[in-house]
Short mmCIF file of C-alpha atoms in Angstrom, two decimals:
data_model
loop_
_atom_site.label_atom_id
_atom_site.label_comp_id
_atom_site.label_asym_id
_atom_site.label_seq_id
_atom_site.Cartn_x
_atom_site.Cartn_y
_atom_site.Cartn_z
CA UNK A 1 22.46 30.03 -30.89
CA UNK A 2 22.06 31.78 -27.93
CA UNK A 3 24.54 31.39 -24.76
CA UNK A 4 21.57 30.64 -22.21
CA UNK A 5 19.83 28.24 -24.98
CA UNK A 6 22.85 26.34 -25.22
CA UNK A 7 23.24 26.16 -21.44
CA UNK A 8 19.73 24.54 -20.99
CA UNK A 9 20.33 22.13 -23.46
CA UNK A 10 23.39 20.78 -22.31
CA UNK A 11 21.96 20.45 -19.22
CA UNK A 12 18.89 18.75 -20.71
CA UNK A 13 21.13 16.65 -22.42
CA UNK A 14 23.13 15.62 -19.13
CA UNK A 15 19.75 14.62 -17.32
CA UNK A 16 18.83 12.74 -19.82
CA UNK A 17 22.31 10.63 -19.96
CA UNK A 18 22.44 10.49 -15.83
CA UNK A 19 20.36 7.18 -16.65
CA UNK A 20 19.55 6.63 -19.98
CA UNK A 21 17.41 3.82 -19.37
CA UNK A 22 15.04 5.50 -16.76
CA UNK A 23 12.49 7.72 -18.43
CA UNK A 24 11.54 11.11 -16.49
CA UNK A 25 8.26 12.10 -18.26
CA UNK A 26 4.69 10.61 -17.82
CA UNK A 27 3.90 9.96 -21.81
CA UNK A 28 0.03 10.57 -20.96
CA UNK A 29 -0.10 12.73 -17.73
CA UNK A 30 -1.98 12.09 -15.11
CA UNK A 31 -1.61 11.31 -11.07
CA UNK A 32 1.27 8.83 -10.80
CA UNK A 33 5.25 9.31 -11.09
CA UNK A 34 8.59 7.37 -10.74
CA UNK A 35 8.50 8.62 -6.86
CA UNK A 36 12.21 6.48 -6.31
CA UNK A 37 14.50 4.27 -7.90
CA UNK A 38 17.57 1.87 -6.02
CA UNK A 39 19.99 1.22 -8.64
CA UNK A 40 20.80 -2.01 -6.42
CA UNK A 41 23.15 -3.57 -9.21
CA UNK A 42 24.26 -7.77 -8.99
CA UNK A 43 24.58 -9.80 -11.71
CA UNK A 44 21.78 -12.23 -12.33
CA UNK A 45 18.34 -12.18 -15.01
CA UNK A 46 15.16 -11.80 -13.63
CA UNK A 47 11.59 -12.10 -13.64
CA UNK A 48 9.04 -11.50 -11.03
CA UNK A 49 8.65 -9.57 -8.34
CA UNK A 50 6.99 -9.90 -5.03
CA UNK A 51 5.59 -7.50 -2.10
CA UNK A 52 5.04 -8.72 1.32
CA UNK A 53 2.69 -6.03 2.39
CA UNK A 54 1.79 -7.79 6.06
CA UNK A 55 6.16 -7.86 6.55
CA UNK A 56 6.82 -4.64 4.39
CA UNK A 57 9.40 -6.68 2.46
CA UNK A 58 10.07 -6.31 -1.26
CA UNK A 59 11.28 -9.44 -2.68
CA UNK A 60 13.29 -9.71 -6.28
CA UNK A 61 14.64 -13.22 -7.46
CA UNK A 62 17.78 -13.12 -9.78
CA UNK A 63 19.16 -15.89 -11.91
CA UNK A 64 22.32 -17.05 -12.87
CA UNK A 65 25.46 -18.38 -11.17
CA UNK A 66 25.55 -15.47 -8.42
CA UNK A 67 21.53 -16.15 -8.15
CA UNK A 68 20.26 -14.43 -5.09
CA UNK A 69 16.55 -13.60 -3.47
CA UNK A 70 17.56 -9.59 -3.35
CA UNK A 71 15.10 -8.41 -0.23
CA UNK A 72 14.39 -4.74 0.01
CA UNK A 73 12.32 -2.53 2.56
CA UNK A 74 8.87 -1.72 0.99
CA UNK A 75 9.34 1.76 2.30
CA UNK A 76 12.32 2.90 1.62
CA UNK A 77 13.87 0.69 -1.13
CA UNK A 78 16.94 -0.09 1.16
CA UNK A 79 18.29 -3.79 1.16
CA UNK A 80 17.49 -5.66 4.27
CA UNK A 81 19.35 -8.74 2.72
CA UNK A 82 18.92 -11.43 0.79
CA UNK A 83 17.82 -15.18 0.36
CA UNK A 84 22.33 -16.25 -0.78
CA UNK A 85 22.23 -19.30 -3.34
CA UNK A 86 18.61 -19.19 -4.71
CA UNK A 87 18.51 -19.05 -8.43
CA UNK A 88 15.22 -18.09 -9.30
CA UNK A 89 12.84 -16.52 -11.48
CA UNK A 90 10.09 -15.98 -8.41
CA UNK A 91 8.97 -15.91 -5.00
CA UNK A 92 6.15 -15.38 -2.80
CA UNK A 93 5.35 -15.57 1.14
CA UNK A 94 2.78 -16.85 3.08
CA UNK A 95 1.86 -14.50 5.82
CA UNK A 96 0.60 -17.10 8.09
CA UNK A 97 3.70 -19.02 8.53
CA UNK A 98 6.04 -16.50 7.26
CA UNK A 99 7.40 -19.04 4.97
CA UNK A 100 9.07 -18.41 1.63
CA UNK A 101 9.23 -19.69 -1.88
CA UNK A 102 11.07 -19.70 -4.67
CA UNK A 103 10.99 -21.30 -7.88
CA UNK A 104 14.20 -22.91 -8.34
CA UNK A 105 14.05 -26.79 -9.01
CA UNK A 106 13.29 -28.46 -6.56
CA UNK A 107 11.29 -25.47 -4.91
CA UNK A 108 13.31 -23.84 -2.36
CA UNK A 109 11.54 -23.19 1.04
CA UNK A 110 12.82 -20.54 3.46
CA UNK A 111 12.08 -18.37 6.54
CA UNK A 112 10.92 -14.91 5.77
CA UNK A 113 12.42 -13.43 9.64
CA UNK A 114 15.76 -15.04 9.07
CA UNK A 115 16.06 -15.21 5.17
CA UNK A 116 17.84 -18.99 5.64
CA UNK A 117 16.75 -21.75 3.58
CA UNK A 118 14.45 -24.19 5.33
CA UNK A 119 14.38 -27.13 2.84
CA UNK A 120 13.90 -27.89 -0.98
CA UNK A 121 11.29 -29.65 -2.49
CA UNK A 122 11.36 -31.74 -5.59
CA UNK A 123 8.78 -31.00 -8.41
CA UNK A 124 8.38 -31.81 -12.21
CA UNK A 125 8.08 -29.58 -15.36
CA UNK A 126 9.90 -26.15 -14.83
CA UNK A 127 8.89 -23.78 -12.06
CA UNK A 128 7.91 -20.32 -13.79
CA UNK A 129 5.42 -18.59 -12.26
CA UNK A 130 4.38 -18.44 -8.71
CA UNK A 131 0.94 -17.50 -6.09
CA UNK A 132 0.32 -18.48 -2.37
CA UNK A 133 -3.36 -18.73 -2.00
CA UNK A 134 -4.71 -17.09 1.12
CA UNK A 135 -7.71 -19.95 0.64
CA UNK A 136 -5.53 -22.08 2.32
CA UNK A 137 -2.40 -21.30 2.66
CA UNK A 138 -1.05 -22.95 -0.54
CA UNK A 139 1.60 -21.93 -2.95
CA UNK A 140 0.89 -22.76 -6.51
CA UNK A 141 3.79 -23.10 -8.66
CA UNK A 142 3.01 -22.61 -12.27
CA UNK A 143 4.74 -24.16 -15.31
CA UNK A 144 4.81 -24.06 -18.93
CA UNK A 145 5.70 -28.30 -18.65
CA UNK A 146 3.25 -30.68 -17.42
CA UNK A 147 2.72 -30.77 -14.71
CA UNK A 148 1.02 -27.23 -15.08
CA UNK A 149 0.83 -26.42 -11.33
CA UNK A 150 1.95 -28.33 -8.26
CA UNK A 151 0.63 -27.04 -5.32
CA UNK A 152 2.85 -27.15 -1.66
CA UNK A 153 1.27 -26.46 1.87
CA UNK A 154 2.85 -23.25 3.07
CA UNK A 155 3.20 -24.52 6.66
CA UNK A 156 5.11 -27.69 6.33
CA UNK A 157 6.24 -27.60 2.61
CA UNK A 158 4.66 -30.81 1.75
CA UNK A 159 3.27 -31.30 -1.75
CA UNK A 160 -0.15 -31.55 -1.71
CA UNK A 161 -0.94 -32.65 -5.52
CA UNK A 162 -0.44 -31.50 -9.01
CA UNK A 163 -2.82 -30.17 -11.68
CA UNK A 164 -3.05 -30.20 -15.97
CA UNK A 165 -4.54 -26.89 -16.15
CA UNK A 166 -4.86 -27.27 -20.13
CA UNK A 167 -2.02 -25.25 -21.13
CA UNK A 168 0.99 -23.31 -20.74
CA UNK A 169 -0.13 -21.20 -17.80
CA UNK A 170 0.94 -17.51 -17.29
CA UNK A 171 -0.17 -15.09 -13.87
CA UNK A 172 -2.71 -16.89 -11.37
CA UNK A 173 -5.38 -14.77 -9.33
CA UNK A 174 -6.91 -16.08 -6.33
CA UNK A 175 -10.25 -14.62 -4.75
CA UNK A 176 -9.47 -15.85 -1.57
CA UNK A 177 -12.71 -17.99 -1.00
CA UNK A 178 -11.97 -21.12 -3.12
CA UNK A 179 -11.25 -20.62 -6.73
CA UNK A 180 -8.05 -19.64 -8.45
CA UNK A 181 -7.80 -17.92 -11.81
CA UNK A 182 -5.14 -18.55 -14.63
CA UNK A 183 -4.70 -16.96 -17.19
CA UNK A 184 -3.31 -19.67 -20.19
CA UNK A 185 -0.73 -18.51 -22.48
CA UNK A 186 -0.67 -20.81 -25.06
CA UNK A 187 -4.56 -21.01 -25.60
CA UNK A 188 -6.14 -18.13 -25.14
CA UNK A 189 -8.41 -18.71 -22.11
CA UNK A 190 -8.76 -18.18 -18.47
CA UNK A 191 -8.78 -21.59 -16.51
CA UNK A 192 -11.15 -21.82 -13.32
CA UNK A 193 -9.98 -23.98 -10.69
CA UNK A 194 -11.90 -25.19 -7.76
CA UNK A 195 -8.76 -24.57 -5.03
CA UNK A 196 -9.79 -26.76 -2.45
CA UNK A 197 -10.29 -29.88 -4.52
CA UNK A 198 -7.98 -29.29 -6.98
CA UNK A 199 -10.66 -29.76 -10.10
CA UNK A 200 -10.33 -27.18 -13.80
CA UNK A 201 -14.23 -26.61 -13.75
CA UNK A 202 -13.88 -25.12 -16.72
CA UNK A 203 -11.55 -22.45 -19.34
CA UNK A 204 -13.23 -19.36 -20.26
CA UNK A 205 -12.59 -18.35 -24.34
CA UNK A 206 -10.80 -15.37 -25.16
CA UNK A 207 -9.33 -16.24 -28.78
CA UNK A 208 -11.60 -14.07 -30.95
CA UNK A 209 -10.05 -10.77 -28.56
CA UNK A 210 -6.71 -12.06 -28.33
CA UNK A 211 -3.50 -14.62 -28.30
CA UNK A 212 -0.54 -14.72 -25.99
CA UNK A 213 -2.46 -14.85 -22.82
CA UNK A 214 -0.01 -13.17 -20.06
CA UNK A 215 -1.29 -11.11 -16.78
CA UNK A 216 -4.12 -11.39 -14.97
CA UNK A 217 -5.78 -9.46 -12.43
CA UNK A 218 -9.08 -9.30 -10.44
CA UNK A 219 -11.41 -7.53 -8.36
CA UNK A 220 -13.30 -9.64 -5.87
CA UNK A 221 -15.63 -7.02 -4.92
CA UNK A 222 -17.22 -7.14 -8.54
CA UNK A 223 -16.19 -10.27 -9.74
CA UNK A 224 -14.57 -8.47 -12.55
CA UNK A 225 -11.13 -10.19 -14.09
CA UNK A 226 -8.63 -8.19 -16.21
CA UNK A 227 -6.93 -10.71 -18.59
CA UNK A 228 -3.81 -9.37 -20.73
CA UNK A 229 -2.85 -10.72 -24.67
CA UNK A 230 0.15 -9.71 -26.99
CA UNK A 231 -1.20 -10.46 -30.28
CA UNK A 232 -2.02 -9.38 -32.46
CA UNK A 233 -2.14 -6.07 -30.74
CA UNK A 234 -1.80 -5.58 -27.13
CA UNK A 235 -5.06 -5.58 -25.26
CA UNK A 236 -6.79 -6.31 -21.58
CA UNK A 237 -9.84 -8.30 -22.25
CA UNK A 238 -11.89 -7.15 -18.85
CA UNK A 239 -14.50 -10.12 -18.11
CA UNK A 240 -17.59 -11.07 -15.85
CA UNK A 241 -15.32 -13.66 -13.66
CA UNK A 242 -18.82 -15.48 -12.26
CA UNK A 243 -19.40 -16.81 -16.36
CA UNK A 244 -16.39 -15.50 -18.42
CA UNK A 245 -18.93 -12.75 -20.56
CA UNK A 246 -17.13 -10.39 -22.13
CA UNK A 247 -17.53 -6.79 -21.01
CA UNK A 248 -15.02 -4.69 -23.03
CA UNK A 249 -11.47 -4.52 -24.26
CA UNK A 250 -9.07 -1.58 -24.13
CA UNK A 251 -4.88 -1.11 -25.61
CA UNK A 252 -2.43 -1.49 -23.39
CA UNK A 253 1.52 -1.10 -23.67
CA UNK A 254 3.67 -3.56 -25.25
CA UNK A 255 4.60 -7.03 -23.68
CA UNK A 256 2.67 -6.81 -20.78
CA UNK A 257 3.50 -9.30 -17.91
CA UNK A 258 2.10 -9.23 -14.69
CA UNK A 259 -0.64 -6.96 -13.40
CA UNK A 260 -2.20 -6.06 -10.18
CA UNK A 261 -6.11 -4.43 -9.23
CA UNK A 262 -5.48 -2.47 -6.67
CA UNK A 263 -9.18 -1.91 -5.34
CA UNK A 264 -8.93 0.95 -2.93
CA UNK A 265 -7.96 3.17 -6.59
CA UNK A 266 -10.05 0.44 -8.58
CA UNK A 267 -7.27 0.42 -11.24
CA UNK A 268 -5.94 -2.53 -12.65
CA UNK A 269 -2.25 -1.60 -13.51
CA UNK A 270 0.08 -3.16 -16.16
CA UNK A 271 4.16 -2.93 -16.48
CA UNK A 272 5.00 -3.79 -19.79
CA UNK A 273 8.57 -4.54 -21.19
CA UNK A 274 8.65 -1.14 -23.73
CA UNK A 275 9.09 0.62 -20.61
CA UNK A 276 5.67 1.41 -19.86
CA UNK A 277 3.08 1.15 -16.95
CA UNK A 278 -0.32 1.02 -18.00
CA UNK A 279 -3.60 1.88 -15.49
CA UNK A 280 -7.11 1.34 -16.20
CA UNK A 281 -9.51 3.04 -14.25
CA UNK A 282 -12.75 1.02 -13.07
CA UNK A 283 -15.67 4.03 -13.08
CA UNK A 284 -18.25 1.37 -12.69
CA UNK A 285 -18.32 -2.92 -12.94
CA UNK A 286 -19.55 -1.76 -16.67
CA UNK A 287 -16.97 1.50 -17.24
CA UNK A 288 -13.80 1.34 -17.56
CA UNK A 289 -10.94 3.30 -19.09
CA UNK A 290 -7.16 4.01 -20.17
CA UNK A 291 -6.28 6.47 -17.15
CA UNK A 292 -2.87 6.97 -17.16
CA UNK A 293 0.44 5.61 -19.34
CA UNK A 294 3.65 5.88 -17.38
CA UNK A 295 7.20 6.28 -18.78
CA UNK A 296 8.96 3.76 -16.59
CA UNK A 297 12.11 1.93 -18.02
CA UNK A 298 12.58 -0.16 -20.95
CA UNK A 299 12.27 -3.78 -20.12
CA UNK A 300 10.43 -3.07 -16.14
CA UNK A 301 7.47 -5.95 -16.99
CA UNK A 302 6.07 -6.89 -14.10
CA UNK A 303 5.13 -5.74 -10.98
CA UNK A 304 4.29 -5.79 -7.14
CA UNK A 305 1.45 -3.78 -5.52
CA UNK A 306 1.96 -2.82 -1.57
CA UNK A 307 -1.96 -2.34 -0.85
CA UNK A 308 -0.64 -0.22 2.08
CA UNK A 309 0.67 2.62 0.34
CA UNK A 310 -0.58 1.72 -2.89
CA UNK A 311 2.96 2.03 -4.28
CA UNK A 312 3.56 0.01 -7.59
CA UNK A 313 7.35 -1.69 -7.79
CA UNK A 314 9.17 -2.75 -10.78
CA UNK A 315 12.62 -3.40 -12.21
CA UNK A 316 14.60 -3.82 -14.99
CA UNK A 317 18.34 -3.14 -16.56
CA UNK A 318 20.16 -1.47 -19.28
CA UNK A 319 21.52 -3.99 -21.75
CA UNK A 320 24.32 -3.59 -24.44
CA UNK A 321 23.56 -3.67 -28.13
CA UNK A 322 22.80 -7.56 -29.24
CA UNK A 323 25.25 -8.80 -31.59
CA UNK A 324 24.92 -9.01 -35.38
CA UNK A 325 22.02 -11.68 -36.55
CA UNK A 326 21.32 -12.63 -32.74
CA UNK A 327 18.30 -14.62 -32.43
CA UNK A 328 15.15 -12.79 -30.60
CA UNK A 329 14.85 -13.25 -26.77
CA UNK A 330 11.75 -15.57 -25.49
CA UNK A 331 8.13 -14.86 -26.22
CA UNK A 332 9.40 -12.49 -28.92
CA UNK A 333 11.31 -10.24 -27.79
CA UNK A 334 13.80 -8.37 -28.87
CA UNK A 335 17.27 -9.64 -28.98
CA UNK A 336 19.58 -7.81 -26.82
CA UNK A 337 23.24 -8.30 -25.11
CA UNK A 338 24.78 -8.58 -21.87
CA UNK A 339 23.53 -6.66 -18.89
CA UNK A 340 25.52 -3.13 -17.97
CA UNK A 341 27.09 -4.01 -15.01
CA UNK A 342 25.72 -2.28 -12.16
CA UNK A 343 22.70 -0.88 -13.97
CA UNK A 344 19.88 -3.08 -12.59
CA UNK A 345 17.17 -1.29 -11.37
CA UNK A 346 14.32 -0.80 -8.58
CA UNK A 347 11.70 1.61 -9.28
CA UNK A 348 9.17 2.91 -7.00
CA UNK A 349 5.83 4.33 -8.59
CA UNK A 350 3.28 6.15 -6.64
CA UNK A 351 0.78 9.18 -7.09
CA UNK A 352 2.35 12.80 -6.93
#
């Protein structure tokens, strides 16, 4: 081999291993790119991720013993802080009253200026997922435990009632005039809610496209929702939201989790936990299509649109081999052990 061959493939080889978990290549081309990553480290799981767009805050709950609410400027990545003590698996703000949330149990409440804990508030089942509806100003908290959502005014933290929305629910969509979207998990449907009195009006079918119901997107302009499945092979099932008709299905990555339209691009984008970010273009409320698939980092699965820049975050952390015969991780997945110290990550996607 020759000297200057061997030279570029060490050197290949050493980019490669500078973070093994972080993939440098778009696997499809196309406009978007890993434009930055914080390798912010902590101990600590986690979940979901929020963007405040209105307070240009980046939010990311960790679990655990050390659990924190890590808080991170939407611009540049930096930490501004953090919410000490909160154990969670999400969060979400209310712009109005710049109140927090976080879905501990009991719910913990805090002030997005200060990042101090307000109060906690006691709920039942366990809190999973989590939306504030700009409706009015309420913060759903979702769980796979009856009761399915319990629903908290955002201004004084009060529980305003609790809802059986059929199932095991998974993301929740709002349209911002009255009725909130979820997308069930454990029966393959899409729930409507009527917001402001609390009511299912009815579940919209999907089990003849799909099982393991998990994001769920929309776009209010055309009424169009974007619902995501796992089996039996990964799909987006994009529907008419007005009467749940079926306009089309297209693949998506593996283990999909949450999902955001973003409708200045009209793309409905996916992160999906085989290291993957998924965006389908909308051409038309009748055309749509695979635009892009994104190399991102094995195990980043969901994700927070900032509407300003129309920057995409997501996170996730290099893990040690599992040990021999370990059982598979939840939903599925694949078994893995502890966490690399240090190696948790925030990754910043955005077009070239």
């Amino acid at each position: 081999m020759r000297r200057h061959s061997l030279l570029f493939l060490l050197t290949l080889a050493m980019a490669t291993l500078a973070h093994p978990g972080l993939a440098q290549e778009s696997s499809s081309g196309g406009a978007y790119k890993v434009l930055k990553t914080n390798k912010a480290g902590a101990e600590g799981g986690y979940d979901y991720i929020f963007a405040d767009v209105k307070g240009r805050r980046l939010y990311v709950p960790r679990g655990g013993k050390t659990g924190q609410v890590m808080v991170f400027s939407l611009d540049t990545l930096q930490s501004v802080g953090a919410v000490e003590g909160v154990s969670s698996g999400g969060a979400t703000v209310d712009p109005a009253s710049g109140h927090g949330f976080s879905t501990t149990k009991p719910i913990t409440m805090w002030d997005a200026r200060t990042l101090k804990t307000i109060k906690t508030i006691d709920v039942d089942g366990r809190p999973d997922g989590i939306l504030c509806d700009p409706y009015n100003h309420r913060v759903w908290v979702l769980s796979h435990q009856p009761p399915h959502a319990t629903i908290i005014d955002a201004k004084d933290g009060t529980v305003v009632g609790t809802l059986d929305l059929g199932g095991a629910p998974e993301q929740a969509v709002s349209d911002g005039k009255g009725t909130v979207y979820v997308n069930i998990s454990d029966k393959a449907n899409v729930a409507v809610v009527d917001a402001k009195n609390l009511k299912v009006t009815t579940h919209y079918d999907m089990s003849s496209k799909g099982t393991g119901g998990s994001g769920l997107a929309l776009d209010e302009k055309h009424h169009i929702l974007f619902a995501y499945y796992r089996q039996p092979s990964p799909v987006v099932v994009i529907l008419n939201a007005k009467d749940g008709s079926i306009i089309t299905t297209l693949p998506t990555g593996t283990g999909v989790d949450t999902v955001a339209f973003n409708p200045k691009t009209m793309e409905a984008i996916s992160a999906e936990n085989a290291g993957t970010m998924t965006f389908i273009k909308e051409k038309s409320p009748t055309s749509f299509a695979v635009e892009q698939t994104l190399n991102t980092m094995k195990g980043a699965k969901t994700l927070a649109l900032d509407t300003k820049t129309n920057h995409i975050f997501t996170m996730a952390a290099e893990y040690e081999p599992p040990a021999p015969n370990a059982p598979p991780g939840p939903a599925g997945r694949p078994a893995r052990g502890p966490m690399v110290p240090g190696s948790f990550t925030v990754l910043m996607v955005g077009m070239k």
